Amino acid sequence: MSETAPTRTPLSPTPRSTPTRLKDRAAADRAELDAVLDAGLVCHLGVVLGGSPVVIPTVYGRDGDTLYLHGSTGAGNLRAALRGAVSVAVTQVDGLIYARSAMHFSMNYRSAVIHARPVELTDPEQRLHALRIIVEHAAPGSWDAVRAPNKKELAATMVLALDLTEASVKVRTGGPRDDEADIAAGGVWAGTLPMRQVFDAPISSEDLEPGIEVPEHVLARVDRVPVH
Amino acid sequence: MSETAPTRTPLSPTPRSTPTRLKDRAAADRAELDAVLDAGLVCHLGVVLGGSPVVIPTVYGRDGDTLYLHGSTGAGNLRAALRGAVSVAVTQVDGLIYARSAMHFSMNYRSAVIHARPVELTDPEQRLHALRIIVEHAAPGSWDAVRAPNKKELAATMVLALDLTEASVKVRTGGPRDDEADIAAGGVWAGTLPMRQVFDAPISSEDLEPGIEVPEHVLARVDRVPVH
């Protein structure tokens, strides 16, 4: 991850969200931020706990200008998140870049890094809305098909909202960017190995009663992957 | 990501690396940490910059008890990493868990979270070794096939080493874990939607001279994916 791309203006370029390096790979517009967040499945949440950074993977959901996170009310990392600023990163790798020299190896990727001060949602309707957004992000079409959270579950759940205004997006696309001398020297293969995430055929739960078919909102996600 | 699994002892259970929640999903042994790190491609590095956490995606490599990171000597995040503790997370999602109730939706995943104080490598041989480990992690078989880093490239590159002794691993496997009442009520599909990353056919660089074939160490990574 050490290449260059056309310069674009970062979103809300405060000192913290402006990439200090690779500035020229920063991709500007808000639509691109939304696209990266909507395409991702898991984010990495960074908090400061006892003076040290802690990074944890967690699910999320986006609605408009807000990112939602949730977790157990007993989760120390979420409580730490409420005491100050957090950083949230969402990254998809789209390919490996094979270059003619070791230092030009790279990856094609899309990544978003958000800086925010989370607030805890206390309004019951807002909390339910946020939980719906998170579940629908990971499993579209599921919320209305399953039992809603009950009082006990809601009491054990913390829901956090983060504003998306301070964020940067970086996108690398295209093939290797080798030194001219290495291209001229020749003799070494260079190119891109594309990567993507695929869903395989659903596996019904062992305790599922007979006669329940896999719903279309699940089946629709399974890739019909071409054979190579 | 809110389920339970058999209890195991975390690696070096200091207060910070011991998960405060989901303790019972902590997977113990060092082999499991190595497996998660070796299977991942990108890590998320968390540093504290100006009092706030910053999380960035970056490539890495592991050799024995050491994790290597690299970047530009001008990268503020890497310089920040050298001023204190860092957290590094590597996460793979293996499947989505569709449950009979919203709050039991989950994911199957393998994740490692490392806490360490990075040291900058200054010995030329150690630095080259670390860079080889990083390139070979992302693109096995490539280091010896391409031009090695030159003096100028090395001068512009910072290489960090992190000790792996303070780390925790969490692994979730298996299907949904629904409440008995929801299972008894029936009528809702529940199961697992498996996920994985696949490599597609390599794309040779546009500036590649004719007659250079895709090498076997690249071709070997392309999945022969079954059609569903």
GROMACS .gro file of C-alpha atoms in nm:
model
  456
    1MET     CA    1   0.000   0.000   0.000
    2SER     CA    2   0.246   0.259  -0.113
    3GLU     CA    3   0.141   0.399  -0.449
    4THR     CA    4   0.011   0.719  -0.596
    5ALA     CA    5  -0.316   0.818  -0.760
    6PRO     CA    6  -0.485   1.139  -0.874
    7THR     CA    7  -0.515   1.404  -0.603
    8ARG     CA    8  -0.858   1.461  -0.455
    9THR     CA    9  -0.978   1.669  -0.163
   10PRO     CA   10  -1.046   1.474   0.156
   11LEU     CA   11  -1.377   1.504   0.334
   12SER     CA   12  -1.361   1.767   0.607
   13PRO     CA   13  -0.983   1.800   0.593
   14THR     CA   14  -0.896   1.852   0.955
   15PRO     CA   15  -0.535   1.774   1.048
   16ARG     CA   16  -0.633   1.434   1.182
   17SER     CA   17  -0.840   1.308   0.891
   18THR     CA   18  -0.608   1.439   0.624
   19PRO     CA   19  -0.372   1.152   0.543
   20THR     CA   20  -0.023   1.274   0.618
   21ARG     CA   21   0.113   1.041   0.353
   22LEU     CA   22  -0.042   0.907   0.035
   23LYS     CA   23  -0.237   1.233   0.034
   24ASP     CA   24  -0.270   1.196  -0.339
   25ARG     CA   25  -0.461   0.872  -0.298
   26ALA     CA   26  -0.724   1.034  -0.080
   27ALA     CA   27  -1.055   1.011  -0.259
   28ALA     CA   28  -1.288   1.296  -0.196
   29ASP     CA   29  -1.651   1.272  -0.221
   30ARG     CA   30  -1.905   1.161   0.026
   31ALA     CA   31  -2.058   0.909  -0.215
   32GLU     CA   32  -1.729   0.723  -0.213
   33LEU     CA   33  -1.725   0.713   0.168
   34ASP     CA   34  -2.078   0.576   0.170
   35ALA     CA   35  -1.988   0.318  -0.094
   36VAL     CA   36  -1.691   0.191   0.106
   37LEU     CA   37  -1.893   0.171   0.428
   38ASP     CA   38  -2.187   0.003   0.260
   39ALA     CA   39  -1.966  -0.255   0.088
   40GLY     CA   40  -1.783  -0.351   0.407
   41LEU     CA   41  -1.904  -0.599   0.662
   42VAL     CA   42  -1.680  -0.551   0.964
   43CYS     CA   43  -1.510  -0.237   1.089
   44HIS     CA   44  -1.208  -0.202   1.315
   45LEU     CA   45  -1.281   0.026   1.608
   46GLY     CA   46  -0.989   0.196   1.777
   47VAL     CA   47  -1.023   0.334   2.128
   48VAL     CA   48  -0.777   0.450   2.392
   49LEU     CA   49  -0.788   0.235   2.702
   50GLY     CA   50  -0.555   0.319   2.989
   51GLY     CA   51  -0.348   0.536   2.758
   52SER     CA   52  -0.294   0.261   2.502
   53PRO     CA   53  -0.475   0.204   2.174
   54VAL     CA   54  -0.701  -0.098   2.144
   55VAL     CA   55  -0.832  -0.211   1.806
   56ILE     CA   56  -1.126  -0.451   1.787
   57PRO     CA   57  -1.333  -0.585   1.499
   58THR     CA   58  -1.706  -0.526   1.521
   59VAL     CA   59  -2.013  -0.504   1.303
   60TYR     CA   60  -2.170  -0.172   1.210
   61GLY     CA   61  -2.437  -0.009   1.002
   62ARG     CA   62  -2.472   0.326   0.828
   63ASP     CA   63  -2.779   0.543   0.788
   64GLY     CA   64  -2.725   0.878   0.620
   65ASP     CA   65  -2.454   1.067   0.805
   66THR     CA   66  -2.444   0.833   1.101
   67LEU     CA   67  -2.250   0.514   1.171
   68TYR     CA   68  -2.397   0.283   1.433
   69LEU     CA   69  -2.209   0.040   1.656
   70HIS     CA   70  -2.343  -0.183   1.928
   71GLY     CA   71  -2.225  -0.421   2.193
   72SER     CA   72  -2.276  -0.550   2.542
   73THR     CA   73  -2.329  -0.291   2.815
   74GLY     CA   74  -2.042  -0.467   2.990
   75ALA     CA   75  -1.794  -0.418   2.705
   76GLY     CA   76  -1.498  -0.217   2.831
   77ASN     CA   77  -1.400  -0.113   2.482
   78LEU     CA   78  -1.740   0.044   2.414
   79ARG     CA   79  -1.736   0.223   2.747
   80ALA     CA   80  -1.389   0.355   2.658
   81ALA     CA   81  -1.529   0.469   2.323
   82LEU     CA   82  -1.776   0.691   2.506
   83ARG     CA   83  -1.501   0.861   2.706
   84GLY     CA   84  -1.333   1.023   2.409
   85ALA     CA   85  -1.254   1.013   2.040
   86VAL     CA   86  -1.255   0.691   1.841
   87SER     CA   87  -1.126   0.589   1.500
   88VAL     CA   88  -1.314   0.342   1.283
   89ALA     CA   89  -1.164   0.184   0.972
   90VAL     CA   90  -1.338  -0.020   0.703
   91THR     CA   91  -1.116  -0.183   0.442
   92GLN     CA   92  -1.178  -0.401   0.138
   93VAL     CA   93  -0.891  -0.555  -0.054
   94ASP     CA   94  -0.970  -0.589  -0.424
   95GLY     CA   95  -0.644  -0.730  -0.553
   96LEU     CA   96  -0.275  -0.793  -0.505
   97ILE     CA   97  -0.030  -0.595  -0.716
   98TYR     CA   98   0.269  -0.795  -0.834
   99ALA     CA   99   0.545  -0.557  -0.940
  100ARG     CA  100   0.889  -0.596  -1.097
  101SER     CA  101   1.058  -0.481  -0.777
  102ALA     CA  102   0.986  -0.574  -0.416
  103MET     CA  103   0.909  -0.222  -0.295
  104HIS     CA  104   0.643  -0.168  -0.561
  105PHE     CA  105   0.430  -0.461  -0.449
  106SER     CA  106   0.098  -0.321  -0.339
  107MET     CA  107  -0.273  -0.389  -0.310
  108ASN     CA  108  -0.583  -0.252  -0.471
  109TYR     CA  109  -0.815  -0.156  -0.192
  110ARG     CA  110  -1.088   0.076  -0.072
  111SER     CA  111  -1.064   0.205   0.281
  112ALA     CA  112  -1.245   0.455   0.496
  113VAL     CA  113  -1.115   0.593   0.824
  114ILE     CA  114  -1.356   0.784   1.045
  115HIS     CA  115  -1.277   0.998   1.348
  116ALA     CA  116  -1.563   1.078   1.581
  117ARG     CA  117  -1.681   1.118   1.937
  118PRO     CA  118  -1.951   0.854   1.978
  119VAL     CA  119  -2.269   0.925   2.165
  120GLU     CA  120  -2.472   0.657   2.336
  121LEU     CA  121  -2.831   0.631   2.216
  122THR     CA  122  -3.085   0.624   2.495
  123ASP     CA  123  -3.412   0.688   2.310
  124PRO     CA  124  -3.584   0.349   2.264
  125GLU     CA  125  -3.698   0.423   1.909
  126GLN     CA  126  -3.356   0.549   1.804
  127ARG     CA  127  -3.194   0.243   1.957
  128LEU     CA  128  -3.426   0.004   1.776
  129HIS     CA  129  -3.370   0.193   1.452
  130ALA     CA  130  -2.993   0.168   1.495
  131LEU     CA  131  -3.009  -0.205   1.570
  132ARG     CA  132  -3.224  -0.256   1.261
  133ILE     CA  133  -2.966  -0.068   1.051
  134ILE     CA  134  -2.684  -0.285   1.189
  135VAL     CA  135  -2.867  -0.615   1.131
  136GLU     CA  136  -2.984  -0.509   0.785
  137HIS     CA  137  -2.629  -0.406   0.696
  138ALA     CA  138  -2.493  -0.753   0.771
  139ALA     CA  139  -2.801  -0.947   0.666
  140PRO     CA  140  -3.031  -0.748   0.436
  141GLY     CA  141  -3.396  -0.846   0.454
  142SER     CA  142  -3.363  -1.017   0.791
  143TRP     CA  143  -3.495  -0.770   1.050
  144ASP     CA  144  -3.861  -0.807   0.960
  145ALA     CA  145  -3.827  -1.184   0.923
  146VAL     CA  146  -3.711  -1.256   1.279
  147ARG     CA  147  -3.806  -1.186   1.640
  148ALA     CA  148  -3.734  -0.827   1.742
  149PRO     CA  149  -3.516  -0.756   2.048
  150ASN     CA  150  -3.697  -0.799   2.379
  151LYS     CA  151  -3.663  -0.584   2.690
  152LYS     CA  152  -3.396  -0.801   2.847
  153GLU     CA  153  -3.184  -0.801   2.530
  154LEU     CA  154  -3.222  -0.427   2.488
  155ALA     CA  155  -3.124  -0.365   2.851
  156ALA     CA  156  -2.800  -0.557   2.792
  157THR     CA  157  -2.714  -0.371   2.472
  158MET     CA  158  -2.527  -0.043   2.428
  159VAL     CA  159  -2.584   0.142   2.099
  160LEU     CA  160  -2.341   0.408   1.980
  161ALA     CA  161  -2.387   0.670   1.707
  162LEU     CA  162  -2.091   0.830   1.526
  163ASP     CA  163  -2.105   1.131   1.298
  164LEU     CA  164  -1.945   1.072   0.957
  165THR     CA  165  -1.826   1.425   0.887
  166GLU     CA  166  -1.462   1.367   0.977
  167ALA     CA  167  -1.347   1.090   0.750
  168SER     CA  168  -1.102   1.008   0.477
  169VAL     CA  169  -1.133   0.760   0.195
  170LYS     CA  170  -0.848   0.601   0.008
  171VAL     CA  171  -0.888   0.395  -0.305
  172ARG     CA  172  -0.620   0.228  -0.513
  173THR     CA  173  -0.708   0.083  -0.850
  174GLY     CA  174  -0.513  -0.022  -1.158
  175GLY     CA  175  -0.204  -0.229  -1.215
  176PRO     CA  176   0.159  -0.213  -1.102
  177ARG     CA  177   0.346   0.119  -1.118
  178ASP     CA  178   0.701   0.008  -1.173
  179ASP     CA  179   1.015   0.216  -1.222
  180GLU     CA  180   1.093   0.277  -1.588
  181ALA     CA  181   1.431   0.107  -1.554
  182ASP     CA  182   1.266  -0.209  -1.423
  183ILE     CA  183   1.011  -0.208  -1.706
  184ALA     CA  184   1.291  -0.159  -1.959
  185ALA     CA  185   1.495  -0.439  -1.804
  186GLY     CA  186   1.203  -0.676  -1.861
  187GLY     CA  187   1.194  -1.046  -1.788
  188VAL     CA  188   0.969  -1.026  -1.480
  189TRP     CA  189   0.593  -1.080  -1.478
  190ALA     CA  190   0.393  -0.794  -1.334
  191GLY     CA  191   0.020  -0.768  -1.292
  192THR     CA  192  -0.283  -0.782  -1.068
  193LEU     CA  193  -0.431  -1.078  -0.886
  194PRO     CA  194  -0.795  -0.976  -0.830
  195MET     CA  195  -0.958  -1.071  -0.500
  196ARG     CA  196  -1.314  -1.069  -0.376
  197GLN     CA  197  -1.532  -1.213  -0.104
  198VAL     CA  198  -1.789  -1.471  -0.204
  199PHE     CA  199  -2.077  -1.633  -0.025
  200ASP     CA  200  -2.113  -2.009  -0.057
  201ALA     CA  201  -2.431  -2.213  -0.034
  202PRO     CA  202  -2.622  -2.152   0.294
  203ILE     CA  203  -2.610  -2.421   0.564
  204SER     CA  204  -2.937  -2.460   0.754
  205SER     CA  205  -2.909  -2.480   1.132
  206GLU     CA  206  -2.901  -2.833   1.271
  207ASP     CA  207  -3.197  -2.751   1.496
  208LEU     CA  208  -3.411  -2.618   1.211
  209GLU     CA  209  -3.746  -2.794   1.180
  210PRO     CA  210  -3.823  -2.964   0.847
  211GLY     CA  211  -4.001  -2.770   0.576
  212ILE     CA  212  -3.836  -2.431   0.628
  213GLU     CA  213  -3.671  -2.322   0.304
  214VAL     CA  214  -3.374  -2.086   0.279
  215PRO     CA  215  -3.535  -1.744   0.221
  216GLU     CA  216  -3.476  -1.555  -0.101
  217HIS     CA  217  -3.300  -1.266   0.078
  218VAL     CA  218  -3.032  -1.516   0.181
  219LEU     CA  219  -3.016  -1.715  -0.143
  220ALA     CA  220  -2.984  -1.395  -0.345
  221ARG     CA  221  -2.645  -1.326  -0.185
  222VAL     CA  222  -2.481  -1.648  -0.297
  223ASP     CA  223  -2.243  -1.580  -0.580
  224ARG     CA  224  -2.268  -1.774  -0.899
  225VAL     CA  225  -1.894  -1.783  -0.936
  226PRO     CA  226  -1.746  -1.861  -1.275
  227VAL     CA  227  -1.504  -2.152  -1.291
  228HIS     CA  228  -1.151  -2.066  -1.396
  229MET     CA  229  -2.028  -1.100   1.719
  230SER     CA  230  -2.190  -1.175   2.051
  231GLU     CA  231  -2.187  -1.548   2.116
  232THR     CA  232  -2.026  -1.794   2.347
  233ALA     CA  233  -1.783  -2.080   2.293
  234PRO     CA  234  -1.573  -2.310   2.510
  235THR     CA  235  -1.347  -2.128   2.754
  236ARG     CA  236  -0.978  -2.123   2.676
  237THR     CA  237  -0.686  -1.944   2.834
  238PRO     CA  238  -0.569  -1.634   2.647
  239LEU     CA  239  -0.206  -1.590   2.551
  240SER     CA  240  -0.019  -1.393   2.815
  241PRO     CA  241  -0.333  -1.281   2.995
  242THR     CA  242  -0.240  -0.930   3.101
  243PRO     CA  243  -0.536  -0.704   3.185
  244ARG     CA  244  -0.518  -0.542   2.842
  245SER     CA  245  -0.503  -0.851   2.626
  246THR     CA  246  -0.762  -1.042   2.822
  247PRO     CA  247  -1.094  -0.975   2.654
  248THR     CA  248  -1.318  -0.811   2.912
  249ARG     CA  249  -1.620  -0.960   2.739
  250LEU     CA  250  -1.662  -1.275   2.533
  251LYS     CA  251  -1.386  -1.413   2.748
  252ASP     CA  252  -1.520  -1.756   2.676
  253ARG     CA  253  -1.456  -1.716   2.306
  254ALA     CA  254  -1.087  -1.641   2.363
  255ALA     CA  255  -0.885  -1.911   2.195
  256ALA     CA  256  -0.568  -2.000   2.363
  257ASP     CA  257  -0.279  -2.142   2.193
  258ARG     CA  258  -0.004  -1.982   2.007
  259ALA     CA  259  -0.061  -2.198   1.702
  260GLU     CA  260  -0.402  -2.043   1.665
  261LEU     CA  261  -0.256  -1.692   1.680
  262ASP     CA  262  -0.004  -1.784   1.412
  263ALA     CA  263  -0.276  -1.938   1.196
  264VAL     CA  264  -0.492  -1.624   1.212
  265LEU     CA  265  -0.197  -1.398   1.133
  266ASP     CA  266  -0.074  -1.618   0.851
  267ALA     CA  267  -0.420  -1.643   0.693
  268GLY     CA  268  -0.480  -1.267   0.698
  269LEU     CA  269  -0.360  -1.023   0.437
  270VAL     CA  270  -0.413  -0.680   0.592
  271CYS     CA  271  -0.397  -0.575   0.955
  272HIS     CA  272  -0.549  -0.271   1.123
  273LEU     CA  273  -0.288  -0.077   1.318
  274GLY     CA  274  -0.408   0.143   1.602
  275VAL     CA  275  -0.190   0.421   1.736
  276VAL     CA  276  -0.251   0.723   1.956
  277LEU     CA  277  -0.190   1.049   1.774
  278GLY     CA  278  -0.244   1.374   1.962
  279GLY     CA  279  -0.436   1.188   2.230
  280SER     CA  280  -0.681   1.032   1.986
  281PRO     CA  281  -0.680   0.683   1.840
  282VAL     CA  282  -0.606   0.641   1.471
  283VAL     CA  283  -0.671   0.309   1.295
  284ILE     CA  284  -0.514   0.242   0.957
  285PRO     CA  285  -0.502  -0.065   0.733
  286THR     CA  286  -0.157  -0.186   0.638
  287VAL     CA  287   0.024  -0.496   0.521
  288TYR     CA  288   0.235  -0.706   0.755
  289GLY     CA  289   0.432  -1.025   0.783
  290ARG     CA  290   0.507  -1.269   1.065
  291ASP     CA  291   0.826  -1.457   1.137
  292GLY     CA  292   0.827  -1.664   1.454
  293ASP     CA  293   0.741  -1.441   1.747
  294THR     CA  294   0.770  -1.117   1.554
  295LEU     CA  295   0.523  -0.919   1.347
  296TYR     CA  296   0.674  -0.681   1.092
  297LEU     CA  297   0.521  -0.360   0.958
  298HIS     CA  298   0.669  -0.111   0.717
  299GLY     CA  299   0.591   0.223   0.565
  300SER     CA  300   0.732   0.552   0.448
  301THR     CA  301   0.977   0.726   0.679
  302GLY     CA  302   0.743   1.025   0.644
  303ALA     CA  303   0.435   0.842   0.772
  304GLY     CA  304   0.306   1.016   1.084
  305ASN     CA  305   0.118   0.710   1.197
  306LEU     CA  306   0.432   0.495   1.199
  307ARG     CA  307   0.626   0.762   1.384
  308ALA     CA  308   0.343   0.772   1.637
  309ALA     CA  309   0.365   0.395   1.666
  310LEU     CA  310   0.726   0.428   1.780
  311ARG     CA  311   0.634   0.669   2.058
  312GLY     CA  312   0.424   0.423   2.254
  313ALA     CA  313   0.207   0.117   2.255
  314VAL     CA  314   0.014   0.003   1.950
  315SER     CA  315  -0.267  -0.241   1.887
  316VAL     CA  316  -0.282  -0.453   1.574
  317ALA     CA  317  -0.590  -0.650   1.472
  318VAL     CA  318  -0.622  -0.913   1.199
  319THR     CA  319  -0.972  -1.040   1.124
  320GLN     CA  320  -1.118  -1.291   0.882
  321VAL     CA  321  -1.492  -1.334   0.845
  322ASP     CA  322  -1.587  -1.692   0.761
  323GLY     CA  323  -1.964  -1.666   0.755
  324LEU     CA  324  -2.279  -1.481   0.850
  325ILE     CA  325  -2.503  -1.631   1.116
  326TYR     CA  326  -2.874  -1.591   1.048
  327ALA     CA  327  -3.065  -1.644   1.371
  328ARG     CA  328  -3.433  -1.658   1.465
  329SER     CA  329  -3.407  -1.332   1.657
  330ALA     CA  330  -3.232  -1.008   1.567
  331MET     CA  331  -2.995  -0.999   1.863
  332HIS     CA  332  -2.858  -1.347   1.789
  333PHE     CA  333  -2.737  -1.256   1.442
  334SER     CA  334  -2.362  -1.302   1.442
  335MET     CA  335  -2.061  -1.388   1.232
  336ASN     CA  336  -1.817  -1.672   1.221
  337TYR     CA  337  -1.473  -1.519   1.232
  338ARG     CA  338  -1.114  -1.555   1.340
  339SER     CA  339  -0.947  -1.250   1.488
  340ALA     CA  340  -0.620  -1.170   1.657
  341VAL     CA  341  -0.549  -0.856   1.856
  342ILE     CA  342  -0.188  -0.779   1.947
  343HIS     CA  343  -0.060  -0.521   2.192
  344ALA     CA  344   0.305  -0.425   2.163
  345ARG     CA  345   0.562  -0.150   2.173
  346PRO     CA  346   0.715  -0.150   1.826
  347VAL     CA  347   1.085  -0.105   1.774
  348GLU     CA  348   1.233   0.038   1.457
  349LEU     CA  349   1.478  -0.191   1.283
  350THR     CA  350   1.805  -0.026   1.190
  351ASP     CA  351   2.029  -0.320   1.104
  352PRO     CA  352   2.038  -0.349   0.722
  353GLU     CA  353   2.015  -0.730   0.723
  354GLN     CA  354   1.728  -0.733   0.970
  355ARG     CA  355   1.545  -0.472   0.765
  356LEU     CA  356   1.586  -0.668   0.443
  357HIS     CA  357   1.473  -0.984   0.619
  358ALA     CA  358   1.161  -0.809   0.749
  359LEU     CA  359   1.076  -0.666   0.407
  360ARG     CA  360   1.116  -1.011   0.256
  361ILE     CA  361   0.878  -1.152   0.519
  362ILE     CA  362   0.620  -0.881   0.442
  363VAL     CA  363   0.638  -0.929   0.064
  364GLU     CA  364   0.632  -1.308   0.093
  365HIS     CA  365   0.332  -1.286   0.324
  366ALA     CA  366   0.126  -1.097   0.067
  367ALA     CA  367   0.277  -1.258  -0.241
  368PRO     CA  368   0.449  -1.589  -0.166
  369GLY     CA  369   0.730  -1.680  -0.403
  370SER     CA  370   0.779  -1.324  -0.524
  371TRP     CA  371   1.080  -1.187  -0.337
  372ASP     CA  372   1.341  -1.390  -0.524
  373ALA     CA  373   1.166  -1.330  -0.857
  374VAL     CA  374   1.187  -0.950  -0.853
  375ARG     CA  375   1.439  -0.670  -0.805
  376ALA     CA  376   1.545  -0.628  -0.443
  377PRO     CA  377   1.508  -0.289  -0.271
  378ASN     CA  378   1.780  -0.041  -0.364
  379LYS     CA  379   1.953   0.209  -0.134
  380LYS     CA  380   1.714   0.491  -0.216
  381GLU     CA  381   1.408   0.277  -0.150
  382LEU     CA  382   1.553   0.146   0.175
  383ALA     CA  383   1.636   0.498   0.293
  384ALA     CA  384   1.272   0.598   0.244
  385THR     CA  385   1.136   0.295   0.430
  386MET     CA  386   1.073   0.251   0.801
  387VAL     CA  387   1.053  -0.108   0.928
  388LEU     CA  388   0.891  -0.190   1.263
  389ALA     CA  389   0.911  -0.510   1.466
  390LEU     CA  390   0.642  -0.606   1.721
  391ASP     CA  391   0.667  -0.881   1.975
  392LEU     CA  392   0.374  -1.126   1.967
  393THR     CA  393   0.369  -1.225   2.333
  394GLU     CA  394   0.075  -1.003   2.432
  395ALA     CA  395  -0.210  -1.111   2.213
  396SER     CA  396  -0.557  -1.256   2.219
  397VAL     CA  397  -0.732  -1.472   1.962
  398LYS     CA  398  -1.105  -1.507   1.922
  399VAL     CA  399  -1.268  -1.763   1.698
  400ARG     CA  400  -1.637  -1.825   1.642
  401THR     CA  401  -1.748  -2.132   1.453
  402GLY     CA  402  -2.073  -2.324   1.417
  403GLY     CA  403  -2.430  -2.225   1.351
  404PRO     CA  404  -2.686  -2.000   1.520
  405ARG     CA  405  -2.734  -2.019   1.897
  406ASP     CA  406  -3.096  -1.922   1.938
  407ASP     CA  407  -3.307  -1.903   2.251
  408GLU     CA  408  -3.500  -2.223   2.317
  409ALA     CA  409  -3.832  -2.038   2.300
  410ASP     CA  410  -3.750  -1.909   1.951
  411ILE     CA  411  -3.647  -2.256   1.833
  412ALA     CA  412  -3.969  -2.400   1.975
  413ALA     CA  413  -4.178  -2.126   1.812
  414GLY     CA  414  -4.036  -2.228   1.473
  415GLY     CA  415  -4.127  -2.087   1.136
  416VAL     CA  416  -3.808  -1.888   1.084
  417TRP     CA  417  -3.508  -2.006   0.881
  418ALA     CA  418  -3.180  -2.004   1.070
  419GLY     CA  419  -2.840  -2.101   0.946
  420THR     CA  420  -2.496  -2.000   0.824
  421LEU     CA  421  -2.400  -1.822   0.503
  422PRO     CA  422  -2.035  -1.919   0.453
  423MET     CA  423  -1.796  -1.655   0.319
  424ARG     CA  424  -1.445  -1.666   0.186
  425GLN     CA  425  -1.201  -1.462  -0.017
  426VAL     CA  426  -1.113  -1.588  -0.361
  427PHE     CA  427  -0.853  -1.489  -0.616
  428ASP     CA  428  -0.966  -1.449  -0.975
  429ALA     CA  429  -0.758  -1.495  -1.290
  430PRO     CA  430  -0.444  -1.275  -1.290
  431ILE     CA  431  -0.438  -0.968  -1.515
  432SER     CA  432  -0.098  -0.900  -1.669
  433SER     CA  433   0.025  -0.541  -1.653
  434GLU     CA  434  -0.048  -0.336  -1.968
  435ASP     CA  435   0.319  -0.252  -1.997
  436LEU     CA  436   0.432  -0.615  -1.978
  437GLU     CA  437   0.643  -0.721  -2.275
  438PRO     CA  438   0.514  -1.016  -2.483
  439GLY     CA  439   0.622  -1.366  -2.394
  440ILE     CA  440   0.621  -1.336  -2.014
  441GLU     CA  441   0.386  -1.595  -1.867
  442VAL     CA  442   0.208  -1.566  -1.534
  443PRO     CA  443   0.440  -1.747  -1.290
  444GLU     CA  444   0.326  -2.061  -1.114
  445HIS     CA  445   0.348  -1.900  -0.768
  446VAL     CA  446   0.077  -1.658  -0.881
  447LEU     CA  447  -0.138  -1.906  -1.077
  448ALA     CA  448  -0.136  -2.146  -0.784
  449ARG     CA  449  -0.334  -1.896  -0.575
  450VAL     CA  450  -0.629  -1.873  -0.811
  451ASP     CA  451  -0.923  -2.062  -0.670
  452ARG     CA  452  -1.099  -2.318  -0.877
  453VAL     CA  453  -1.433  -2.219  -0.738
  454PRO     CA  454  -1.725  -2.457  -0.773
  455VAL     CA  455  -2.037  -2.321  -0.941
  456HIS     CA  456  -2.347  -2.318  -0.724
   0.00000   0.00000   0.00000
